[in-house]
mmCIF file of C-alpha atoms in Angstrom:
data_model
loop_
_atom_site.group_PDB
_atom_site.id
_atom_site.type_symbol
_atom_site.label_atom_id
_atom_site.label_comp_id
_atom_site.label_asym_id
_atom_site.label_seq_id
_atom_site.Cartn_x
_atom_site.Cartn_y
_atom_site.Cartn_z
ATOM 1 C CA UNK A 1 -44.703 -27.881 -8.308
ATOM 2 C CA UNK A 2 -42.297 -30.787 -8.763
ATOM 3 C CA UNK A 3 -41.325 -29.505 -12.222
ATOM 4 C CA UNK A 4 -40.730 -26.040 -10.738
ATOM 5 C CA UNK A 5 -38.396 -27.471 -8.083
ATOM 6 C CA UNK A 6 -36.477 -29.365 -10.781
ATOM 7 C CA UNK A 7 -36.051 -26.189 -12.836
ATOM 8 C CA UNK A 8 -34.817 -24.288 -9.774
ATOM 9 C CA UNK A 9 -32.213 -26.982 -9.065
ATOM 10 C CA UNK A 10 -30.857 -26.699 -12.593
ATOM 11 C CA UNK A 11 -30.812 -22.889 -12.414
ATOM 12 C CA UNK A 12 -28.850 -23.061 -9.134
ATOM 13 C CA UNK A 13 -26.308 -25.468 -10.678
ATOM 14 C CA UNK A 14 -25.783 -23.268 -13.722
ATOM 15 C CA UNK A 15 -25.414 -20.145 -11.541
ATOM 16 C CA UNK A 16 -22.697 -21.740 -9.385
ATOM 17 C CA UNK A 17 -20.712 -22.995 -12.344
ATOM 18 C CA UNK A 18 -21.008 -19.738 -14.330
ATOM 19 C CA UNK A 19 -19.747 -17.824 -11.293
ATOM 20 C CA UNK A 20 -16.833 -20.227 -11.097
ATOM 21 C CA UNK A 21 -15.751 -19.678 -14.687
ATOM 22 C CA UNK A 22 -16.168 -15.917 -14.249
ATOM 23 C CA UNK A 23 -13.719 -15.997 -11.330
ATOM 24 C CA UNK A 24 -11.230 -17.986 -13.369
ATOM 25 C CA UNK A 25 -11.288 -15.454 -16.178
ATOM 26 C CA UNK A 26 -10.795 -12.636 -13.694
ATOM 27 C CA UNK A 27 -7.594 -13.857 -12.040
ATOM 28 C CA UNK A 28 -5.409 -14.578 -15.059
ATOM 29 C CA UNK A 29 -1.705 -13.662 -14.625
ATOM 30 C CA UNK A 30 -0.177 -10.365 -15.770
ATOM 31 C CA UNK A 31 3.181 -11.044 -17.402
ATOM 32 C CA UNK A 32 4.152 -7.396 -17.855
ATOM 33 C CA UNK A 33 3.770 -6.682 -14.121
ATOM 34 C CA UNK A 34 5.709 -9.846 -13.212
ATOM 35 C CA UNK A 35 8.626 -8.689 -15.368
ATOM 36 C CA UNK A 36 8.848 -5.515 -13.302
ATOM 37 C CA UNK A 37 8.784 -7.548 -10.086
ATOM 38 C CA UNK A 38 11.653 -9.667 -11.459
ATOM 39 C CA UNK A 39 13.652 -6.516 -12.132
ATOM 40 C CA UNK A 40 13.147 -5.361 -8.544
ATOM 41 C CA UNK A 41 14.143 -8.784 -7.239
ATOM 42 C CA UNK A 42 17.371 -8.693 -9.292
ATOM 43 C CA UNK A 43 18.249 -5.271 -7.880
ATOM 44 C CA UNK A 44 17.536 -6.516 -4.367
ATOM 45 C CA UNK A 45 19.757 -9.570 -4.887
ATOM 46 C CA UNK A 46 22.604 -7.284 -5.968
ATOM 47 C CA UNK A 47 22.195 -5.160 -2.852
ATOM 48 C CA UNK A 48 22.110 -8.249 -0.644
ATOM 49 C CA UNK A 49 25.423 -9.355 -2.176
ATOM 50 C CA UNK A 50 26.912 -5.920 -1.425
ATOM 51 C CA UNK A 51 25.481 -6.161 2.092
ATOM 52 C CA UNK A 52 27.349 -9.419 2.722
ATOM 53 C CA UNK A 53 30.645 -7.802 1.659
ATOM 54 C CA UNK A 54 29.936 -4.791 3.891
ATOM 55 C CA UNK A 55 29.254 -7.035 6.885
ATOM 56 C CA UNK A 56 32.627 -8.735 6.361
ATOM 57 C CA UNK A 57 34.269 -5.320 6.161
ATOM 58 C CA UNK A 58 32.557 -4.236 9.396
ATOM 59 C CA UNK A 59 33.691 -7.365 11.211
ATOM 60 C CA UNK A 60 37.305 -6.824 10.075
ATOM 61 C CA UNK A 61 37.531 -3.245 11.335
ATOM 62 C CA UNK A 62 35.305 -3.203 14.432
ATOM 63 C CA UNK A 63 37.863 -4.390 16.991
ATOM 64 C CA UNK A 64 40.739 -2.153 15.963
ATOM 65 C CA UNK A 65 40.667 1.253 17.621
ATOM 66 C CA UNK A 66 42.916 2.653 14.903
ATOM 67 C CA UNK A 67 40.293 1.695 12.355
ATOM 68 C CA UNK A 68 37.329 3.334 14.088
ATOM 69 C CA UNK A 69 36.913 5.951 11.374
ATOM 70 C CA UNK A 70 36.972 3.211 8.740
ATOM 71 C CA UNK A 71 34.432 1.315 10.852
ATOM 72 C CA UNK A 72 32.189 4.397 11.019
ATOM 73 C CA UNK A 73 32.431 4.865 7.246
ATOM 74 C CA UNK A 74 31.550 1.196 6.735
ATOM 75 C CA UNK A 75 28.459 1.628 8.889
ATOM 76 C CA UNK A 76 27.400 4.574 6.742
ATOM 77 C CA UNK A 77 27.785 2.427 3.620
ATOM 78 C CA UNK A 78 25.717 -0.312 5.261
ATOM 79 C CA UNK A 79 23.045 2.253 6.181
ATOM 80 C CA UNK A 80 22.820 3.433 2.576
ATOM 81 C CA UNK A 81 22.581 -0.186 1.413
ATOM 82 C CA UNK A 82 19.804 -0.979 3.919
ATOM 83 C CA UNK A 83 17.819 2.103 2.934
ATOM 84 C CA UNK A 84 18.072 1.096 -0.731
ATOM 85 C CA UNK A 85 16.874 -2.447 0.093
ATOM 86 C CA UNK A 86 13.947 -1.063 2.094
ATOM 87 C CA UNK A 87 12.914 1.112 -0.847
ATOM 88 C CA UNK A 88 13.111 -1.807 -3.308
ATOM 89 C CA UNK A 89 11.053 -3.984 -0.971
ATOM 90 C CA UNK A 90 8.478 -1.192 -0.637
ATOM 91 C CA UNK A 91 8.208 -0.906 -4.421
ATOM 92 C CA UNK A 92 7.877 -4.668 -4.815
ATOM 93 C CA UNK A 93 5.178 -4.878 -2.112
ATOM 94 C CA UNK A 94 3.279 -1.977 -3.688
ATOM 95 C CA UNK A 95 3.497 -3.527 -7.150
ATOM 96 C CA UNK A 96 2.216 -6.918 -5.979
ATOM 97 C CA UNK A 97 -0.526 -5.303 -3.886
ATOM 98 C CA UNK A 98 -1.698 -3.238 -6.873
ATOM 99 C CA UNK A 99 -1.659 -6.392 -8.994
ATOM 100 C CA UNK A 100 -3.892 -8.263 -6.506
ATOM 101 C CA UNK A 101 -6.219 -5.268 -6.186
ATOM 102 C CA UNK A 102 -6.619 -5.201 -9.963
ATOM 103 C CA UNK A 103 -7.502 -8.897 -9.977
ATOM 104 C CA UNK A 104 -10.128 -8.301 -7.283
ATOM 105 C CA UNK A 105 -11.630 -5.476 -9.366
ATOM 106 C CA UNK A 106 -11.788 -7.793 -12.389
ATOM 107 C CA UNK A 107 -13.614 -10.409 -10.310
ATOM 108 C CA UNK A 108 -16.203 -7.835 -9.173
ATOM 109 C CA UNK A 109 -16.798 -6.702 -12.741
ATOM 110 C CA UNK A 110 -17.168 -10.295 -13.957
ATOM 111 C CA UNK A 111 -19.682 -11.066 -11.182
ATOM 112 C CA UNK A 112 -21.857 -8.189 -12.411
ATOM 113 C CA UNK A 113 -21.780 -9.636 -15.950
ATOM 114 C CA UNK A 114 -22.617 -13.094 -14.627
ATOM 115 C CA UNK A 115 -25.624 -11.722 -12.742
ATOM 116 C CA UNK A 116 -27.042 -10.461 -16.035
ATOM 117 C CA UNK A 117 -26.248 -13.790 -17.746
ATOM 118 C CA UNK A 118 -28.007 -15.654 -14.946
ATOM 119 C CA UNK A 119 -31.229 -13.741 -15.668
ATOM 120 C CA UNK A 120 -30.998 -14.856 -19.306
ATOM 121 C CA UNK A 121 -30.591 -18.508 -18.280
ATOM 122 C CA UNK A 122 -33.625 -18.280 -15.992
ATOM 123 C CA UNK A 123 -35.733 -16.807 -18.778
ATOM 124 C CA UNK A 124 -34.600 -19.502 -21.231
ATOM 125 C CA UNK A 125 -35.435 -22.306 -18.801
ATOM 126 C CA UNK A 126 -38.829 -20.757 -18.054
ATOM 127 C CA UNK A 127 -39.686 -20.611 -21.776
ATOM 128 C CA UNK A 128 -38.542 -24.186 -22.271
ATOM 129 C CA UNK A 129 -40.637 -25.380 -19.336
ATOM 130 C CA UNK A 130 -43.672 -23.573 -20.716
ATOM 131 C CA UNK A 131 -43.158 -25.236 -24.082
ATOM 132 C CA UNK A 132 -43.074 -28.638 -22.420
ATOM 133 C CA UNK A 133 -46.311 -27.913 -20.567
ATOM 134 C CA UNK A 134 -48.012 -26.945 -23.821
ATOM 135 C CA UNK A 135 -46.820 -30.174 -25.439
ATOM 136 C CA UNK A 136 -48.070 -32.172 -22.470
ATOM 137 C CA UNK A 137 -51.509 -30.521 -22.563
ATOM 138 C CA UNK A 138 -51.817 -31.225 -26.302
ATOM 139 C CA UNK A 139 -51.130 -34.917 -25.693
ATOM 140 C CA UNK A 140 -48.143 -35.015 -28.070
ATOM 141 C CA UNK A 141 -45.642 -36.224 -25.448
ATOM 142 C CA UNK A 142 -46.929 -39.185 -23.457
ATOM 143 C CA UNK A 143 -43.561 -39.689 -21.733
ATOM 144 C CA UNK A 144 -43.945 -36.389 -19.822
ATOM 145 C CA UNK A 145 -45.551 -38.262 -16.918
ATOM 146 C CA UNK A 146 -42.189 -39.938 -16.418
ATOM 147 C CA UNK A 147 -40.484 -36.542 -16.628
ATOM 148 C CA UNK A 148 -42.564 -35.185 -13.742
ATOM 149 C CA UNK A 149 -41.405 -38.066 -11.551
ATOM 150 C CA UNK A 150 -37.718 -37.417 -12.330
ATOM 151 C CA UNK A 151 -35.554 -35.341 -9.942
ATOM 152 C CA UNK A 152 -33.371 -33.930 -12.713
ATOM 153 C CA UNK A 153 -35.264 -33.383 -15.927
ATOM 154 C CA UNK A 154 -32.113 -32.435 -17.891
ATOM 155 C CA UNK A 155 -30.502 -35.765 -17.000
ATOM 156 C CA UNK A 156 -33.688 -37.527 -18.051
ATOM 157 C CA UNK A 157 -33.861 -35.721 -21.387
ATOM 158 C CA UNK A 158 -30.237 -36.522 -22.120
ATOM 159 C CA UNK A 159 -30.494 -40.218 -21.277
ATOM 160 C CA UNK A 160 -33.974 -41.234 -22.446
ATOM 161 C CA UNK A 161 -35.443 -41.529 -25.924
ATOM 162 C CA UNK A 162 -38.008 -38.817 -25.125
ATOM 163 C CA UNK A 163 -35.525 -36.255 -26.542
ATOM 164 C CA UNK A 164 -36.317 -37.593 -30.007
ATOM 165 C CA UNK A 165 -39.868 -36.214 -29.665
ATOM 166 C CA UNK A 166 -38.730 -32.650 -28.953
ATOM 167 C CA UNK A 167 -38.278 -30.110 -31.731
ATOM 168 C CA UNK A 168 -34.797 -29.875 -33.249
ATOM 169 C CA UNK A 169 -34.234 -26.422 -31.752
ATOM 170 C CA UNK A 170 -34.952 -27.673 -28.248
ATOM 171 C CA UNK A 171 -32.653 -30.639 -28.838
ATOM 172 C CA UNK A 172 -29.813 -28.280 -29.803
ATOM 173 C CA UNK A 173 -30.432 -26.207 -26.668
ATOM 174 C CA UNK A 174 -30.229 -29.315 -24.480
ATOM 175 C CA UNK A 175 -27.005 -30.472 -26.168
ATOM 176 C CA UNK A 176 -25.455 -27.028 -25.739
ATOM 177 C CA UNK A 177 -26.490 -26.891 -22.080
ATOM 178 C CA UNK A 178 -24.952 -30.310 -21.436
ATOM 179 C CA UNK A 179 -21.689 -29.271 -23.147
ATOM 180 C CA UNK A 180 -21.622 -25.980 -21.200
ATOM 181 C CA UNK A 181 -22.075 -27.766 -17.869
ATOM 182 C CA UNK A 182 -19.193 -30.138 -18.712
ATOM 183 C CA UNK A 183 -16.963 -27.218 -19.701
ATOM 184 C CA UNK A 184 -17.834 -25.312 -16.543
ATOM 185 C CA UNK A 185 -16.973 -28.335 -14.392
ATOM 186 C CA UNK A 186 -13.506 -28.447 -15.961
ATOM 187 C CA UNK A 187 -12.968 -24.716 -15.538
ATOM 188 C CA UNK A 188 -14.147 -24.854 -11.922
ATOM 189 C CA UNK A 189 -11.272 -27.239 -11.145
ATOM 190 C CA UNK A 190 -8.852 -24.870 -12.896
ATOM 191 C CA UNK A 191 -10.301 -21.953 -10.909
ATOM 192 C CA UNK A 192 -9.622 -23.672 -7.584
ATOM 193 C CA UNK A 193 -5.991 -24.152 -8.605
ATOM 194 C CA UNK A 194 -5.719 -20.485 -9.625
ATOM 195 C CA UNK A 195 -7.165 -19.387 -6.277
ATOM 196 C CA UNK A 196 -4.543 -21.454 -4.490
ATOM 197 C CA UNK A 197 -1.827 -19.697 -6.505
ATOM 198 C CA UNK A 198 -3.307 -16.325 -5.574
ATOM 199 C CA UNK A 199 -3.226 -17.289 -1.883
ATOM 200 C CA UNK A 200 0.442 -18.185 -2.254
ATOM 201 C CA UNK A 201 1.046 -14.763 -3.801
ATOM 202 C CA UNK A 202 -0.673 -13.095 -0.844
ATOM 203 C CA UNK A 203 1.493 -15.060 1.571
ATOM 204 C CA UNK A 204 4.535 -14.016 -0.442
ATOM 205 C CA UNK A 205 3.597 -10.344 0.030
ATOM 206 C CA UNK A 206 3.280 -10.893 3.781
ATOM 207 C CA UNK A 207 6.743 -12.476 3.786
ATOM 208 C CA UNK A 208 8.136 -9.437 1.944
ATOM 209 C CA UNK A 209 6.556 -7.144 4.533
ATOM 210 C CA UNK A 210 8.226 -9.131 7.299
ATOM 211 C CA UNK A 211 11.602 -8.797 5.541
ATOM 212 C CA UNK A 212 11.071 -5.045 5.124
ATOM 213 C CA UNK A 213 10.162 -4.640 8.807
ATOM 214 C CA UNK A 214 13.270 -6.569 9.825
ATOM 215 C CA UNK A 215 15.387 -4.316 7.592
ATOM 216 C CA UNK A 216 13.890 -1.213 9.230
ATOM 217 C CA UNK A 217 14.731 -2.570 12.676
ATOM 218 C CA UNK A 218 18.249 -3.366 11.468
ATOM 219 C CA UNK A 219 18.511 0.199 10.164
ATOM 220 C CA UNK A 220 17.683 1.592 13.611
ATOM 221 C CA UNK A 221 20.389 -0.650 15.127
ATOM 222 C CA UNK A 222 22.892 0.546 12.529
ATOM 223 C CA UNK A 223 22.180 4.180 13.360
ATOM 224 C CA UNK A 224 22.582 3.430 17.057
ATOM 225 C CA UNK A 225 25.968 1.801 16.418
ATOM 226 C CA UNK A 226 26.957 4.632 14.114
ATOM 227 C CA UNK A 227 26.121 7.180 16.784
ATOM 228 C CA UNK A 228 28.147 5.234 19.356
ATOM 229 C CA UNK A 229 31.226 5.140 17.117
ATOM 230 C CA UNK A 230 30.878 8.795 16.179
ATOM 231 C CA UNK A 231 30.630 9.714 19.846
ATOM 232 C CA UNK A 232 33.982 8.028 20.468
ATOM 233 C CA UNK A 233 35.527 9.769 17.488
ATOM 234 C CA UNK A 234 34.286 13.159 18.650
ATOM 235 C CA UNK A 235 35.464 13.164 22.250
ATOM 236 C CA UNK A 236 37.387 16.321 21.642
ATOM 237 C CA UNK A 237 35.422 19.197 23.192
ATOM 238 C CA UNK A 238 36.810 21.653 20.659
ATOM 239 C CA UNK A 239 35.634 19.455 17.771
ATOM 240 C CA UNK A 240 32.174 19.114 19.310
ATOM 241 C CA UNK A 241 31.864 22.870 19.949
ATOM 242 C CA UNK A 242 32.989 23.642 16.406
ATOM 243 C CA UNK A 243 30.387 21.250 15.019
ATOM 244 C CA UNK A 244 27.652 22.782 17.185
ATOM 245 C CA UNK A 245 28.535 26.304 16.120
ATOM 246 C CA UNK A 246 28.439 25.265 12.473
ATOM 247 C CA UNK A 247 25.065 23.628 13.026
ATOM 248 C CA UNK A 248 23.759 26.779 14.722
ATOM 249 C CA UNK A 249 24.924 28.911 11.820
ATOM 250 C CA UNK A 250 23.151 26.580 9.372
ATOM 251 C CA UNK A 251 19.964 26.610 11.433
ATOM 252 C CA UNK A 252 19.947 30.399 11.731
ATOM 253 C CA UNK A 253 20.576 30.826 8.003
ATOM 254 C CA UNK A 254 17.802 28.375 7.155
ATOM 255 C CA UNK A 255 15.425 30.061 9.591
ATOM 256 C CA UNK A 256 16.034 33.412 7.898
ATOM 257 C CA UNK A 257 15.387 31.884 4.484
ATOM 258 C CA UNK A 258 12.137 30.324 5.688
ATOM 259 C CA UNK A 259 10.913 33.570 7.234
ATOM 260 C CA UNK A 260 11.778 35.418 4.032
ATOM 261 C CA UNK A 261 9.865 32.869 1.972
ATOM 262 C CA UNK A 262 6.810 33.013 4.232
ATOM 263 C CA UNK A 263 6.817 36.818 4.266
ATOM 264 C CA UNK A 264 6.597 36.747 0.470
ATOM 265 C CA UNK A 265 3.762 34.177 0.469
ATOM 266 C CA UNK A 266 0.286 35.571 -0.121
ATOM 267 C CA UNK A 267 -1.708 33.538 2.407
ATOM 268 C CA UNK A 268 -5.386 34.064 1.574
ATOM 269 C CA UNK A 269 -6.884 30.903 3.068
ATOM 270 C CA UNK A 270 -8.577 30.610 6.435
ATOM 271 C CA UNK A 271 -7.197 28.395 9.187
ATOM 272 C CA UNK A 272 -10.107 26.859 11.111
ATOM 273 C CA UNK A 273 -8.138 26.245 14.301
ATOM 274 C CA UNK A 274 -8.335 23.316 16.687
ATOM 275 C CA UNK A 275 -5.971 20.367 17.107
ATOM 276 C CA UNK A 276 -4.189 19.264 13.950
ATOM 277 C CA UNK A 277 -3.890 15.674 12.734
ATOM 278 C CA UNK A 278 -0.839 13.753 13.942
ATOM 279 C CA UNK A 279 1.619 13.859 11.002
ATOM 280 C CA UNK A 280 2.829 10.223 11.254
ATOM 281 C CA UNK A 281 -0.273 8.078 11.904
ATOM 282 C CA UNK A 282 1.704 4.885 12.659
ATOM 283 C CA UNK A 283 4.296 6.412 15.025
ATOM 284 C CA UNK A 284 3.261 8.621 17.973
ATOM 285 C CA UNK A 285 6.430 8.634 20.058
ATOM 286 C CA UNK A 286 8.248 11.978 20.495
ATOM 287 C CA UNK A 287 12.033 11.588 20.697
ATOM 288 C CA UNK A 288 12.850 15.289 21.119
ATOM 289 C CA UNK A 289 10.689 18.255 22.126
ATOM 290 C CA UNK A 290 10.622 21.928 21.186
ATOM 291 C CA UNK A 291 13.118 24.087 23.096
ATOM 292 C CA UNK A 292 16.809 24.775 23.630
ATOM 293 C CA UNK A 293 19.239 21.874 23.390
ATOM 294 C CA UNK A 294 22.983 21.718 22.811
ATOM 295 C CA UNK A 295 23.149 25.495 22.891
ATOM 296 C CA UNK A 296 20.551 26.226 20.168
ATOM 297 C CA UNK A 297 16.781 26.336 19.735
ATOM 298 C CA UNK A 298 15.127 23.162 18.488
ATOM 299 C CA UNK A 299 12.251 24.706 16.560
ATOM 300 C CA UNK A 300 9.925 21.721 16.480
ATOM 301 C CA UNK A 301 9.355 18.194 17.742
ATOM 302 C CA UNK A 302 11.008 14.997 16.513
ATOM 303 C CA UNK A 303 8.803 11.919 16.012
ATOM 304 C CA UNK A 304 10.690 8.573 16.211
ATOM 305 C CA UNK A 305 11.742 5.594 18.348
ATOM 306 C CA UNK A 306 8.289 4.078 18.779
ATOM 307 C CA UNK A 307 7.427 0.372 18.630
ATOM 308 C CA UNK A 308 7.206 0.722 14.819
ATOM 309 C CA UNK A 309 10.411 1.855 13.031
ATOM 310 C CA UNK A 310 9.637 5.229 11.462
ATOM 311 C CA UNK A 311 11.796 4.949 8.335
ATOM 312 C CA UNK A 312 9.544 4.804 5.254
ATOM 313 C CA UNK A 313 6.308 5.452 7.165
ATOM 314 C CA UNK A 314 3.762 7.770 5.488
ATOM 315 C CA UNK A 315 3.667 11.439 6.532
ATOM 316 C CA UNK A 316 0.297 13.177 6.166
ATOM 317 C CA UNK A 317 -0.641 16.848 6.097
ATOM 318 C CA UNK A 318 -1.498 18.017 9.613
ATOM 319 C CA UNK A 319 -4.368 20.211 8.338
ATOM 320 C CA UNK A 320 -5.991 21.385 5.100
ATOM 321 C CA UNK A 321 -3.833 23.760 3.116
ATOM 322 C CA UNK A 322 -1.580 24.432 0.124
ATOM 323 C CA UNK A 323 2.010 23.282 -0.442
ATOM 324 C CA UNK A 324 4.201 26.395 -0.683
ATOM 325 C CA UNK A 325 7.642 24.754 -0.663
ATOM 326 C CA UNK A 326 9.024 21.285 -1.429
ATOM 327 C CA UNK A 327 12.733 20.488 -1.338
ATOM 328 C CA UNK A 328 13.081 17.197 -3.213
ATOM 329 C CA UNK A 329 16.878 16.768 -3.203
ATOM 330 C CA UNK A 330 20.048 17.818 -1.430
ATOM 331 C CA UNK A 331 21.082 18.952 2.041
ATOM 332 C CA UNK A 332 18.250 21.468 2.419
ATOM 333 C CA UNK A 333 20.178 23.573 4.932
ATOM 334 C CA UNK A 334 20.262 20.561 7.244
ATOM 335 C CA UNK A 335 16.542 19.792 6.870
ATOM 336 C CA UNK A 336 17.214 17.439 3.959
ATOM 337 C CA UNK A 337 14.059 16.734 1.961
ATOM 338 C CA UNK A 338 11.329 18.877 3.467
ATOM 339 C CA UNK A 339 7.908 20.381 2.741
ATOM 340 C CA UNK A 340 6.027 23.443 3.973
ATOM 341 C CA UNK A 341 2.228 23.726 3.911
ATOM 342 C CA UNK A 342 0.328 27.000 4.253
ATOM 343 C CA UNK A 343 -2.948 26.585 6.191
ATOM 344 C CA UNK A 344 -4.143 30.174 5.806
ATOM 345 C CA UNK A 345 -4.725 32.793 8.487
ATOM 346 C CA UNK A 346 -6.298 32.175 11.875
ATOM 347 C CA UNK A 347 -8.992 34.272 13.557
ATOM 348 C CA UNK A 348 -6.319 36.776 14.621
ATOM 349 C CA UNK A 349 -5.026 37.197 11.071
ATOM 350 C CA UNK A 350 -1.795 35.238 11.682
ATOM 351 C CA UNK A 351 -0.385 32.997 8.971
ATOM 352 C CA UNK A 352 -0.178 29.313 10.049
ATOM 353 C CA UNK A 353 2.382 27.091 8.303
ATOM 354 C CA UNK A 354 3.613 23.565 9.078
ATOM 355 C CA UNK A 355 7.030 22.164 8.122
ATOM 356 C CA UNK A 356 8.006 18.487 7.682
ATOM 357 C CA UNK A 357 11.760 17.699 7.516
ATOM 358 C CA UNK A 358 14.267 14.841 6.973
ATOM 359 C CA UNK A 359 12.003 12.891 4.579
ATOM 360 C CA UNK A 360 13.196 9.960 2.459
ATOM 361 C CA UNK A 361 10.773 10.965 -0.328
ATOM 362 C CA UNK A 362 8.461 13.894 -1.153
ATOM 363 C CA UNK A 363 5.054 13.109 -2.703
ATOM 364 C CA UNK A 364 3.610 16.607 -3.302
ATOM 365 C CA UNK A 365 4.390 19.639 -5.423
ATOM 366 C CA UNK A 366 4.229 23.394 -4.860
ATOM 367 C CA UNK A 367 0.688 24.710 -5.329
ATOM 368 C CA UNK A 368 -0.984 21.367 -4.538
ATOM 369 C CA UNK A 369 -4.002 21.392 -2.218
ATOM 370 C CA UNK A 370 -3.773 18.922 0.675
ATOM 371 C CA UNK A 371 -6.330 17.489 3.101
ATOM 372 C CA UNK A 372 -5.494 17.223 6.780
ATOM 373 C CA UNK A 373 -4.979 13.661 7.973
ATOM 374 C CA UNK A 374 -5.496 12.223 4.462
ATOM 375 C CA UNK A 375 -3.006 13.556 1.891
ATOM 376 C CA UNK A 376 0.342 11.740 2.024
ATOM 377 C CA UNK A 377 3.030 14.390 1.521
ATOM 378 C CA UNK A 378 6.005 12.034 1.742
ATOM 379 C CA UNK A 379 7.748 9.302 3.716
ATOM 380 C CA UNK A 380 9.836 9.573 6.872
ATOM 381 C CA UNK A 381 13.588 9.218 6.453
ATOM 382 C CA UNK A 382 17.016 10.438 7.485
ATOM 383 C CA UNK A 383 17.980 13.095 4.929
ATOM 384 C CA UNK A 384 19.861 16.219 5.993
ATOM 385 C CA UNK A 385 21.584 16.675 9.351
ATOM 386 C CA UNK A 386 20.335 13.765 11.474
ATOM 387 C CA UNK A 387 21.534 11.100 13.897
ATOM 388 C CA UNK A 388 18.804 8.672 12.882
ATOM 389 C CA UNK A 389 15.493 8.395 11.020
ATOM 390 C CA UNK A 390 12.756 10.704 12.321
ATOM 391 C CA UNK A 391 10.273 13.384 11.307
ATOM 392 C CA UNK A 392 11.085 16.920 12.417
ATOM 393 C CA UNK A 393 7.738 18.770 12.593
ATOM 394 C CA UNK A 394 7.321 22.544 13.022
ATOM 395 C CA UNK A 395 4.427 24.973 13.320
ATOM 396 C CA UNK A 396 5.241 28.540 12.288
ATOM 397 C CA UNK A 397 3.050 31.496 13.166
ATOM 398 C CA UNK A 398 3.776 34.557 11.013
ATOM 399 C CA UNK A 399 7.086 32.913 10.111
ATOM 400 C CA UNK A 400 8.315 32.145 13.633
ATOM 401 C CA UNK A 401 8.432 28.603 15.000
ATOM 402 C CA UNK A 402 6.321 27.929 18.101
ATOM 403 C CA UNK A 403 5.909 24.907 20.364
ATOM 404 C CA UNK A 404 3.274 22.751 18.598
ATOM 405 C CA UNK A 405 2.232 21.059 21.865
ATOM 406 C CA UNK A 406 2.212 24.061 24.199
ATOM 407 C CA UNK A 407 0.130 26.095 21.707
ATOM 408 C CA UNK A 408 -2.384 23.303 21.160
ATOM 409 C CA UNK A 409 -1.657 22.614 17.509
ATOM 410 C CA UNK A 410 -0.823 18.986 18.299
ATOM 411 C CA UNK A 411 -1.858 16.706 21.136
ATOM 412 C CA UNK A 412 0.575 14.048 22.348
ATOM 413 C CA UNK A 413 -0.946 10.665 23.172
#
């Protein structure tokens, strides 16, 4: 029994140290990824330098009424700069997160290999112990009585002359085991240092997220200031009415195009009904509802101005369906970057389509199948005709926009 306990102690020691070296091998650095991170950091530094110059320009023109238009233009430049910084930060965060995820996957794979190696070590020690028992029973190793009284039989074998009585093969195994334990001890120390570096990397990612969140908040403030300045510049009623009429003409033209597109779409799927998934999981605030405003029909709801800045947040498909349109660049008739998803026909045979407008990026293509609440179709932004970042969301029934809330397609929290 005492010999069995000794063997188990050695097995436990070897297992711990082998696991340690496996972890070390799994978290080695990735120089090619780091080079890409460096490139992103250089781009960000350039934008930050431009930002400083823009801030000085803003400060110089803010107090002069005659320079209000120049001030408004400077704000727009600052907005574009902030959006570019936010995107670079997002890419850098994603790259570092993917890098850490890959390291974690390597660790899991190495642990599986180590589990198999552990079984081999146990078998080897069991065979060696059996050989010692046979030698003891044959009377060829009188010093074994001392071995049974020793807590660590490996230490005993290494230090005492009894090793000279063991076969050469067993002696080599003992020497190799001793060398392996020494090597593992050294690599365990290196592993602890590598883990500390990985923790620093994780903290660095959290710092980047904090910077990105601050930039998004700053972006909201910039849009608010931009809107204030533009309001002062557009005090003329004639100018405002002319702008509204132009906007109405654009909206009507776009609405006709959308209806024409939907009429030509062969919707063969089946819409299951019920409440759809909220299209921006992290932001639930509605900044503008469906209905008439400023003399024209607002054909959907606007999601924005919650506790979390909406710019760059993921937009998901509201229900299962197929992407039938994706505008990935340009003005988009005022909708900017936008996507339409066909959800099939409801129990009354009506085609149900959702529309997502003013994105900063589109992640899907025409013909792609999407899953409600799961498939990311893009990120919220401020493209097209907007006064600030938000998602404009529409539900169209047989081509015509309806109130998503009043008709039960969405439920406000």
